[in-house]
Amino acid sequence: MNLEYILNRLLQTLLIMFMVSVLTFMFVSVLPGDPVVLLLGPESSASMTPEAIERAREDLGLNNPIPVRYAKWLGGVLTGDLGTSIRTRQPVLTAIRERAPVTLQLAAMAWVISTVIAIPAGVVAALRRNSWFDRAATMMATAGVAIPNFWLGILVLLLFSVKLGWFPASGYVDPFKDPIQGLRTLILPSMVLGLAQSATIMRQTRSSMLEVMGHDYIRTARSKGLTPYAVTVRHGLRNALLPIITVLGLRLGNLIGGSVIIETVFALPGMGRLAIGGIFAQDFPVVMGVVLVIGLTVPMATLVTDIAYGIADPRIKVSRSAS
Amino acid sequence: MTNISQPLSALSGTVDEGRGTPNVLRRLLQQRMVPVAFGVLLVVLICAVFAPVIAPADPVATSPLQALKSPSLDHPMGTDQLGRDILSRTIYGARVSLLIGFLAVSLSVIVGVPLGLISGYFGGMVDNIIMRAMDTIIAFPQIILALAIVAAFGGGMVQVLIAIGVGSIPPYCRVTRGQVLSVREEDYIRAAQSMGSTNVRILLRHILPNVMSPLIVQASLGVAFAILAEAGLSFLGVGVDPKTPTWGGMLSQALPIIRRAFHPSLFPGLAIFVTVLAVNVLGDALRDVLDPRLRGRS
């Protein structure tokens, strides 16, 4: 594993995280509208006298030049101060801490489900190209990419909760406190989220396997008399996995984005619903807190993916990261 | 005798002969499912354009006495909880979906392609800055970026358009840059440079034509994505004006009543699914036609 590669990727990630913080700050400070109204809420600011608004502006440091304000804001972010919710007066970080486990559990379960379904399906589809399985899997993947996950969520909810009554229709129980009930509340939403993701991963796995299985070393492995399992798994899948790892890592952003919608369908109290509630209540600090935390999480996940890729493929050098 | 007035790119062999529009269309239509996809999209387009003529009822007129009627001859898709005709609302919903689908992709292309051309052609610091800016946009899951934009600017057609369009710039920029990098060192580019062509002329006359195929494919799949994204935002209630009939908005209103009636959530969902599927089928077919190396790979 090339240390220079890791350092290079780390530096790039830090740069992206810095730019994410700049972009988020711009939403708070540069966009149209009075930042006092955005930060204190329209109701609070409407009831304030002009003098009180001016005092609040001074207290919030809004009269300082933008770079100074950014530095102060970043200092606060780095020490865990993401502001205070206008609606609940709760620190934004506390609100996010309470909600993040739900989103992470949902995304993690969906990730596992999508991987478990997609990789075997993609491998078999590639090995039996043009068979009925390949056609069915490809068709399912095409449909899976096109189906809106919130509609799939409604259909699943209707069948498994309303008609069959197998799973609760809404609500959340922490699986670490009550594993059975917790899984029952999470299984449907994570299945819906996972199925939508598995379509893309399955297509990538199939495509990767088709490419790898056409290489000379696979023919050599076969001619050496290796078992089909050894040829497929040890020589084929191992090499085909490299681009799949990238897709799996990059899907994290989609999983978190998708969970925002799925949380709404299944009434799960995650970060997505926190942000949506924030938009409706014009609770700007909460919305931006969620946006910032998610915006910082995705580059970190990409970094881990790239390092995993680098470990899996020793040919990866610094040059890859330049693109 | 060689025709010296023909563009240099034509000598390079990188632009396939036989990729003229009629030829591509003919090869597209030979593919299975493409005529069906075309048919579906034509129906959706007709619905969007002629909605006031086709829709059997006013899509926003409420009628409490007609609430939640099952599909019948009077209301082929039934009515919702306010007694509004679901067929009419579904027909009108095509307008927002298609409009945002195409305009958001246009925005992404208009911004992303020039950035990709500049990034790939000039390289160095310019390339680095543009690519890191793209990395920053990618860091935000699209729906999260859209929520941030809607939170800051408020909901509405233009805001949703910007939210979806801005979030989709990076793929166009990257695809363009990748293609530029692959042709930048070709002899015909060097020849154009040595003949004193300006950078703008080289980019537009010699490089852009070679970028078109992957861009068309990307854009076609982008329309599908934009339709899904718009529906998602409307479903969350942060899309276009809630009074405007949209497929996502209709699903959002149908969710609380699924125990009482299923049909309000069936038809708008089907409309999104079938439209996006048709666009994707067309996008996949375009990729097969324009880039035969990828045929059957995905």
PDB file of C-alpha atoms in Angstrom, chain B residues 19-244:
ATOM      1  CA  ARG B  19     -23.481   8.515 -36.801  1.00  0.00           C
ATOM      2  CA  GLY B  20     -25.664  11.010 -38.561  1.00  0.00           C
ATOM      3  CA  THR B  21     -29.004  11.650 -36.922  1.00  0.00           C
ATOM      4  CA  PRO B  22     -31.120   9.565 -39.372  1.00  0.00           C
ATOM      5  CA  ASN B  23     -28.682   6.665 -39.048  1.00  0.00           C
ATOM      6  CA  VAL B  24     -28.681   6.742 -35.248  1.00  0.00           C
ATOM      7  CA  LEU B  25     -32.464   6.950 -35.218  1.00  0.00           C
ATOM      8  CA  ARG B  26     -32.767   3.979 -37.585  1.00  0.00           C
ATOM      9  CA  ARG B  27     -30.390   1.878 -35.467  1.00  0.00           C
ATOM     10  CA  LEU B  28     -32.185   2.961 -32.314  1.00  0.00           C
ATOM     11  CA  LEU B  29     -35.559   1.914 -33.629  1.00  0.00           C
ATOM     12  CA  GLN B  30     -34.159  -1.494 -34.583  1.00  0.00           C
ATOM     13  CA  GLN B  31     -33.514  -2.194 -30.902  1.00  0.00           C
ATOM     14  CA  ARG B  32     -36.098  -4.160 -28.980  1.00  0.00           C
ATOM     15  CA  MET B  33     -38.236  -2.082 -26.619  1.00  0.00           C
ATOM     16  CA  VAL B  34     -37.102   1.232 -28.099  1.00  0.00           C
ATOM     17  CA  PRO B  35     -40.267   1.727 -30.193  1.00  0.00           C
ATOM     18  CA  VAL B  36     -42.292   1.004 -27.045  1.00  0.00           C
ATOM     19  CA  ALA B  37     -40.222   3.508 -25.034  1.00  0.00           C
ATOM     20  CA  PHE B  38     -40.646   6.086 -27.793  1.00  0.00           C
ATOM     21  CA  GLY B  39     -44.392   5.424 -27.767  1.00  0.00           C
ATOM     22  CA  VAL B  40     -44.622   5.869 -24.008  1.00  0.00           C
ATOM     23  CA  LEU B  41     -42.660   9.104 -24.097  1.00  0.00           C
ATOM     24  CA  LEU B  42     -44.767  10.387 -26.962  1.00  0.00           C
ATOM     25  CA  VAL B  43     -47.929   9.764 -24.913  1.00  0.00           C
ATOM     26  CA  VAL B  44     -46.391  11.532 -21.889  1.00  0.00           C
ATOM     27  CA  LEU B  45     -45.301  14.425 -24.098  1.00  0.00           C
ATOM     28  CA  ILE B  46     -48.775  14.749 -25.633  1.00  0.00           C
ATOM     29  CA  CYS B  47     -50.282  14.702 -22.133  1.00  0.00           C
ATOM     30  CA  ALA B  48     -47.905  17.433 -21.014  1.00  0.00           C
ATOM     31  CA  VAL B  49     -48.452  19.691 -24.018  1.00  0.00           C
ATOM     32  CA  PHE B  50     -52.174  19.199 -24.498  1.00  0.00           C
ATOM     33  CA  ALA B  51     -53.179  18.655 -20.851  1.00  0.00           C
ATOM     34  CA  PRO B  52     -55.974  21.272 -20.905  1.00  0.00           C
ATOM     35  CA  VAL B  53     -57.485  19.607 -23.970  1.00  0.00           C
ATOM     36  CA  ILE B  54     -57.039  15.974 -22.937  1.00  0.00           C
ATOM     37  CA  ALA B  55     -57.798  16.111 -19.205  1.00  0.00           C
ATOM     38  CA  PRO B  56     -61.461  15.201 -18.639  1.00  0.00           C
ATOM     39  CA  ALA B  57     -61.805  17.436 -15.556  1.00  0.00           C
ATOM     40  CA  ASP B  58     -60.274  20.402 -13.802  1.00  0.00           C
ATOM     41  CA  PRO B  59     -57.255  18.918 -11.932  1.00  0.00           C
ATOM     42  CA  VAL B  60     -57.642  21.252  -8.941  1.00  0.00           C
ATOM     43  CA  ALA B  61     -61.436  21.373  -8.655  1.00  0.00           C
ATOM     44  CA  THR B  62     -62.450  19.715  -5.393  1.00  0.00           C
ATOM     45  CA  SER B  63     -65.713  17.862  -4.882  1.00  0.00           C
ATOM     46  CA  PRO B  64     -66.116  16.473  -1.345  1.00  0.00           C
ATOM     47  CA  LEU B  65     -69.119  14.365  -2.370  1.00  0.00           C
ATOM     48  CA  GLN B  66     -66.937  12.558  -4.897  1.00  0.00           C
ATOM     49  CA  ALA B  67     -64.062  11.892  -2.452  1.00  0.00           C
ATOM     50  CA  LEU B  68     -62.115   8.642  -2.790  1.00  0.00           C
ATOM     51  CA  LYS B  69     -64.270   7.137  -5.527  1.00  0.00           C
ATOM     52  CA  SER B  70     -62.827   3.956  -7.004  1.00  0.00           C
ATOM     53  CA  PRO B  71     -61.962   3.886 -10.714  1.00  0.00           C
ATOM     54  CA  SER B  72     -65.109   4.038 -12.837  1.00  0.00           C
ATOM     55  CA  LEU B  73     -66.238   5.221 -16.260  1.00  0.00           C
ATOM     56  CA  ASP B  74     -66.704   8.751 -14.903  1.00  0.00           C
ATOM     57  CA  HIS B  75     -63.297   8.746 -13.227  1.00  0.00           C
ATOM     58  CA  PRO B  76     -61.104   6.083 -14.899  1.00  0.00           C
ATOM     59  CA  MET B  77     -58.429   6.440 -12.184  1.00  0.00           C
ATOM     60  CA  GLY B  78     -60.844   7.311  -9.386  1.00  0.00           C
ATOM     61  CA  THR B  79     -60.752  10.411  -7.213  1.00  0.00           C
ATOM     62  CA  ASP B  80     -58.582  11.518  -4.303  1.00  0.00           C
ATOM     63  CA  GLN B  81     -59.642  12.498  -0.773  1.00  0.00           C
ATOM     64  CA  LEU B  82     -60.740  15.936  -1.993  1.00  0.00           C
ATOM     65  CA  GLY B  83     -62.766  14.457  -4.835  1.00  0.00           C
ATOM     66  CA  ARG B  84     -60.317  15.592  -7.523  1.00  0.00           C
ATOM     67  CA  ASP B  85     -60.092  13.509 -10.678  1.00  0.00           C
ATOM     68  CA  ILE B  86     -56.858  11.483 -10.497  1.00  0.00           C
ATOM     69  CA  LEU B  87     -56.643  10.950 -14.273  1.00  0.00           C
ATOM     70  CA  SER B  88     -56.721  14.705 -14.886  1.00  0.00           C
ATOM     71  CA  ARG B  89     -54.141  15.327 -12.168  1.00  0.00           C
ATOM     72  CA  THR B  90     -51.901  12.588 -13.575  1.00  0.00           C
ATOM     73  CA  ILE B  91     -52.141  14.120 -17.058  1.00  0.00           C
ATOM     74  CA  TYR B  92     -51.285  17.582 -15.710  1.00  0.00           C
ATOM     75  CA  GLY B  93     -48.506  16.087 -13.568  1.00  0.00           C
ATOM     76  CA  ALA B  94     -46.641  15.157 -16.756  1.00  0.00           C
ATOM     77  CA  ARG B  95     -46.089  18.874 -17.393  1.00  0.00           C
ATOM     78  CA  VAL B  96     -43.975  19.539 -14.314  1.00  0.00           C
ATOM     79  CA  SER B  97     -42.084  16.254 -14.599  1.00  0.00           C
ATOM     80  CA  LEU B  98     -41.080  16.709 -18.226  1.00  0.00           C
ATOM     81  CA  LEU B  99     -40.419  20.426 -17.903  1.00  0.00           C
ATOM     82  CA  ILE B 100     -38.124  20.016 -14.907  1.00  0.00           C
ATOM     83  CA  GLY B 101     -36.582  16.855 -16.381  1.00  0.00           C
ATOM     84  CA  PHE B 102     -35.496  18.618 -19.563  1.00  0.00           C
ATOM     85  CA  LEU B 103     -34.713  22.049 -18.118  1.00  0.00           C
ATOM     86  CA  ALA B 104     -32.644  20.679 -15.232  1.00  0.00           C
ATOM     87  CA  VAL B 105     -30.573  18.592 -17.639  1.00  0.00           C
ATOM     88  CA  SER B 106     -30.189  21.610 -19.929  1.00  0.00           C
ATOM     89  CA  LEU B 107     -28.875  23.638 -16.999  1.00  0.00           C
ATOM     90  CA  SER B 108     -26.415  20.889 -16.059  1.00  0.00           C
ATOM     91  CA  VAL B 109     -25.217  20.593 -19.667  1.00  0.00           C
ATOM     92  CA  ILE B 110     -24.916  24.355 -20.202  1.00  0.00           C
ATOM     93  CA  VAL B 111     -22.737  24.704 -17.096  1.00  0.00           C
ATOM     94  CA  GLY B 112     -21.053  21.286 -16.926  1.00  0.00           C
ATOM     95  CA  VAL B 113     -19.899  20.879 -20.523  1.00  0.00           C
ATOM     96  CA  PRO B 114     -17.973  24.171 -20.838  1.00  0.00           C
ATOM     97  CA  LEU B 115     -16.396  23.541 -17.432  1.00  0.00           C
ATOM     98  CA  GLY B 116     -15.366  20.040 -18.543  1.00  0.00           C
ATOM     99  CA  LEU B 117     -13.969  21.368 -21.823  1.00  0.00           C
ATOM    100  CA  ILE B 118     -11.935  24.049 -20.038  1.00  0.00           C
ATOM    101  CA  SER B 119     -10.806  21.672 -17.312  1.00  0.00           C
ATOM    102  CA  GLY B 120      -9.629  18.955 -19.676  1.00  0.00           C
ATOM    103  CA  TYR B 121      -8.120  21.215 -22.335  1.00  0.00           C
ATOM    104  CA  PHE B 122      -6.169  23.618 -20.136  1.00  0.00           C
ATOM    105  CA  GLY B 123      -5.313  21.194 -17.312  1.00  0.00           C
ATOM    106  CA  GLY B 124      -3.092  22.351 -14.441  1.00  0.00           C
ATOM    107  CA  MET B 125      -4.441  24.708 -11.819  1.00  0.00           C
ATOM    108  CA  VAL B 126      -7.681  25.439 -13.716  1.00  0.00           C
ATOM    109  CA  ASP B 127      -8.386  21.715 -13.952  1.00  0.00           C
ATOM    110  CA  ASN B 128      -7.648  21.244 -10.261  1.00  0.00           C
ATOM    111  CA  ILE B 129      -9.940  24.056  -9.159  1.00  0.00           C
ATOM    112  CA  ILE B 130     -12.832  22.916 -11.337  1.00  0.00           C
ATOM    113  CA  MET B 131     -12.472  19.278 -10.323  1.00  0.00           C
ATOM    114  CA  ARG B 132     -12.342  20.096  -6.613  1.00  0.00           C
ATOM    115  CA  ALA B 133     -15.455  22.252  -7.039  1.00  0.00           C
ATOM    116  CA  MET B 134     -17.156  19.243  -8.642  1.00  0.00           C
ATOM    117  CA  ASP B 135     -15.962  17.023  -5.764  1.00  0.00           C
ATOM    118  CA  THR B 136     -17.564  19.493  -3.355  1.00  0.00           C
ATOM    119  CA  ILE B 137     -20.926  19.322  -5.118  1.00  0.00           C
ATOM    120  CA  ILE B 138     -20.714  15.515  -5.222  1.00  0.00           C
ATOM    121  CA  ALA B 139     -20.065  15.480  -1.458  1.00  0.00           C
ATOM    122  CA  PHE B 140     -23.689  16.490  -0.938  1.00  0.00           C
ATOM    123  CA  PRO B 141     -26.200  13.779  -1.795  1.00  0.00           C
ATOM    124  CA  GLN B 142     -28.386  15.429  -4.409  1.00  0.00           C
ATOM    125  CA  ILE B 143     -31.519  15.475  -2.299  1.00  0.00           C
ATOM    126  CA  ILE B 144     -29.584  17.077   0.585  1.00  0.00           C
ATOM    127  CA  LEU B 145     -28.195  19.773  -1.700  1.00  0.00           C
ATOM    128  CA  ALA B 146     -31.700  20.345  -3.000  1.00  0.00           C
ATOM    129  CA  LEU B 147     -33.022  20.655   0.561  1.00  0.00           C
ATOM    130  CA  ALA B 148     -30.322  23.234   1.338  1.00  0.00           C
ATOM    131  CA  ILE B 149     -31.226  25.266  -1.749  1.00  0.00           C
ATOM    132  CA  VAL B 150     -34.956  25.044  -1.045  1.00  0.00           C
ATOM    133  CA  ALA B 151     -34.375  25.967   2.618  1.00  0.00           C
ATOM    134  CA  ALA B 152     -32.403  29.023   1.579  1.00  0.00           C
ATOM    135  CA  PHE B 153     -34.431  30.218  -1.416  1.00  0.00           C
ATOM    136  CA  GLY B 154     -37.822  28.680  -0.641  1.00  0.00           C
ATOM    137  CA  GLY B 155     -39.749  26.180  -2.779  1.00  0.00           C
ATOM    138  CA  GLY B 156     -40.945  26.762  -6.326  1.00  0.00           C
ATOM    139  CA  MET B 157     -40.340  25.707  -9.896  1.00  0.00           C
ATOM    140  CA  VAL B 158     -37.154  27.753 -10.424  1.00  0.00           C
ATOM    141  CA  GLN B 159     -35.652  26.724  -7.092  1.00  0.00           C
ATOM    142  CA  VAL B 160     -36.333  23.041  -7.772  1.00  0.00           C
ATOM    143  CA  LEU B 161     -34.874  23.432 -11.237  1.00  0.00           C
ATOM    144  CA  ILE B 162     -31.691  24.984  -9.839  1.00  0.00           C
ATOM    145  CA  ALA B 163     -31.501  22.453  -7.014  1.00  0.00           C
ATOM    146  CA  ILE B 164     -31.659  19.476  -9.389  1.00  0.00           C
ATOM    147  CA  GLY B 165     -29.650  21.113 -12.169  1.00  0.00           C
ATOM    148  CA  VAL B 166     -26.729  22.235  -9.984  1.00  0.00           C
ATOM    149  CA  GLY B 167     -26.491  18.871  -8.272  1.00  0.00           C
ATOM    150  CA  SER B 168     -26.217  17.155 -11.672  1.00  0.00           C
ATOM    151  CA  ILE B 169     -23.415  19.314 -13.098  1.00  0.00           C
ATOM    152  CA  PRO B 170     -20.475  17.095 -11.991  1.00  0.00           C
ATOM    153  CA  PRO B 171     -21.246  14.045 -14.208  1.00  0.00           C
ATOM    154  CA  TYR B 172     -21.416  16.236 -17.340  1.00  0.00           C
ATOM    155  CA  CYS B 173     -18.248  18.049 -16.392  1.00  0.00           C
ATOM    156  CA  ARG B 174     -16.398  14.803 -15.701  1.00  0.00           C
ATOM    157  CA  VAL B 175     -17.605  12.998 -18.816  1.00  0.00           C
ATOM    158  CA  THR B 176     -16.611  15.978 -20.975  1.00  0.00           C
ATOM    159  CA  ARG B 177     -13.238  16.324 -19.279  1.00  0.00           C
ATOM    160  CA  GLY B 178     -12.523  12.619 -19.725  1.00  0.00           C
ATOM    161  CA  GLN B 179     -13.287  12.800 -23.424  1.00  0.00           C
ATOM    162  CA  VAL B 180     -11.195  15.945 -23.844  1.00  0.00           C
ATOM    163  CA  LEU B 181      -8.243  14.260 -22.148  1.00  0.00           C
ATOM    164  CA  SER B 182      -8.544  11.324 -24.521  1.00  0.00           C
ATOM    165  CA  VAL B 183      -8.453  13.471 -27.667  1.00  0.00           C
ATOM    166  CA  ARG B 184      -6.332  16.410 -26.502  1.00  0.00           C
ATOM    167  CA  GLU B 185      -3.067  14.885 -27.699  1.00  0.00           C
ATOM    168  CA  GLU B 186      -4.434  13.655 -31.041  1.00  0.00           C
ATOM    169  CA  ASP B 187      -2.595  14.762 -34.157  1.00  0.00           C
ATOM    170  CA  TYR B 188      -5.517  16.723 -35.504  1.00  0.00           C
ATOM    171  CA  ILE B 189      -5.630  18.887 -32.388  1.00  0.00           C
ATOM    172  CA  ARG B 190      -1.910  19.558 -32.660  1.00  0.00           C
ATOM    173  CA  ALA B 191      -2.404  20.297 -36.353  1.00  0.00           C
ATOM    174  CA  ALA B 192      -5.154  22.789 -35.528  1.00  0.00           C
ATOM    175  CA  GLN B 193      -2.941  24.414 -32.898  1.00  0.00           C
ATOM    176  CA  SER B 194      -0.015  24.682 -35.316  1.00  0.00           C
ATOM    177  CA  MET B 195      -2.317  26.245 -37.918  1.00  0.00           C
ATOM    178  CA  GLY B 196      -3.046  29.001 -35.445  1.00  0.00           C
ATOM    179  CA  SER B 197      -6.615  28.038 -34.483  1.00  0.00           C
ATOM    180  CA  THR B 198      -7.783  29.775 -31.340  1.00  0.00           C
ATOM    181  CA  ASN B 199      -8.453  27.705 -28.217  1.00  0.00           C
ATOM    182  CA  VAL B 200     -12.163  28.472 -28.457  1.00  0.00           C
ATOM    183  CA  ARG B 201     -12.272  27.275 -32.072  1.00  0.00           C
ATOM    184  CA  ILE B 202     -10.356  24.099 -31.229  1.00  0.00           C
ATOM    185  CA  LEU B 203     -12.649  23.380 -28.283  1.00  0.00           C
ATOM    186  CA  LEU B 204     -15.868  24.020 -30.179  1.00  0.00           C
ATOM    187  CA  ARG B 205     -14.959  22.801 -33.676  1.00  0.00           C
ATOM    188  CA  HIS B 206     -12.628  19.883 -33.037  1.00  0.00           C
ATOM    189  CA  ILE B 207     -13.109  18.641 -29.476  1.00  0.00           C
ATOM    190  CA  LEU B 208     -16.807  19.173 -28.748  1.00  0.00           C
ATOM    191  CA  PRO B 209     -18.015  16.917 -31.612  1.00  0.00           C
ATOM    192  CA  ASN B 210     -16.009  14.046 -30.115  1.00  0.00           C
ATOM    193  CA  VAL B 211     -17.628  14.575 -26.730  1.00  0.00           C
ATOM    194  CA  MET B 212     -21.177  14.512 -28.021  1.00  0.00           C
ATOM    195  CA  SER B 213     -21.884  10.758 -27.944  1.00  0.00           C
ATOM    196  CA  PRO B 214     -21.229  10.117 -24.245  1.00  0.00           C
ATOM    197  CA  LEU B 215     -22.905  13.418 -23.429  1.00  0.00           C
ATOM    198  CA  ILE B 216     -26.102  12.489 -25.245  1.00  0.00           C
ATOM    199  CA  VAL B 217     -26.183   9.209 -23.328  1.00  0.00           C
ATOM    200  CA  GLN B 218     -25.486  10.972 -20.031  1.00  0.00           C
ATOM    201  CA  ALA B 219     -28.161  13.584 -20.743  1.00  0.00           C
ATOM    202  CA  SER B 220     -30.802  11.000 -21.624  1.00  0.00           C
ATOM    203  CA  LEU B 221     -30.202   9.144 -18.359  1.00  0.00           C
ATOM    204  CA  GLY B 222     -30.037  12.520 -16.592  1.00  0.00           C
ATOM    205  CA  VAL B 223     -33.604  13.325 -17.647  1.00  0.00           C
ATOM    206  CA  ALA B 224     -34.770  10.151 -15.906  1.00  0.00           C
ATOM    207  CA  PHE B 225     -32.860  11.099 -12.796  1.00  0.00           C
ATOM    208  CA  ALA B 226     -34.244  14.642 -12.810  1.00  0.00           C
ATOM    209  CA  ILE B 227     -37.821  13.357 -13.104  1.00  0.00           C
ATOM    210  CA  LEU B 228     -37.224  11.085 -10.098  1.00  0.00           C
ATOM    211  CA  ALA B 229     -35.578  13.903  -8.140  1.00  0.00           C
ATOM    212  CA  GLU B 230     -38.444  16.315  -8.819  1.00  0.00           C
ATOM    213  CA  ALA B 231     -40.964  13.677  -7.790  1.00  0.00           C
ATOM    214  CA  GLY B 232     -38.936  13.040  -4.623  1.00  0.00           C
ATOM    215  CA  LEU B 233     -38.857  16.723  -3.684  1.00  0.00           C
ATOM    216  CA  SER B 234     -42.569  17.125  -4.388  1.00  0.00           C
ATOM    217  CA  PHE B 235     -43.227  13.998  -2.324  1.00  0.00           C
ATOM    218  CA  LEU B 236     -41.354  15.600   0.576  1.00  0.00           C
ATOM    219  CA  GLY B 237     -43.479  18.714   0.147  1.00  0.00           C
ATOM    220  CA  VAL B 238     -40.531  20.945  -0.740  1.00  0.00           C
ATOM    221  CA  GLY B 239     -40.941  20.898  -4.507  1.00  0.00           C
ATOM    222  CA  VAL B 240     -43.054  23.128  -6.730  1.00  0.00           C
ATOM    223  CA  ASP B 241     -46.161  24.877  -5.395  1.00  0.00           C
ATOM    224  CA  PRO B 242     -48.246  22.173  -3.622  1.00  0.00           C
ATOM    225  CA  LYS B 243     -51.349  23.385  -5.483  1.00  0.00           C
ATOM    226  CA  THR B 244     -49.782  22.430  -8.816  1.00  0.00           C
TER     227      THR B 244
END
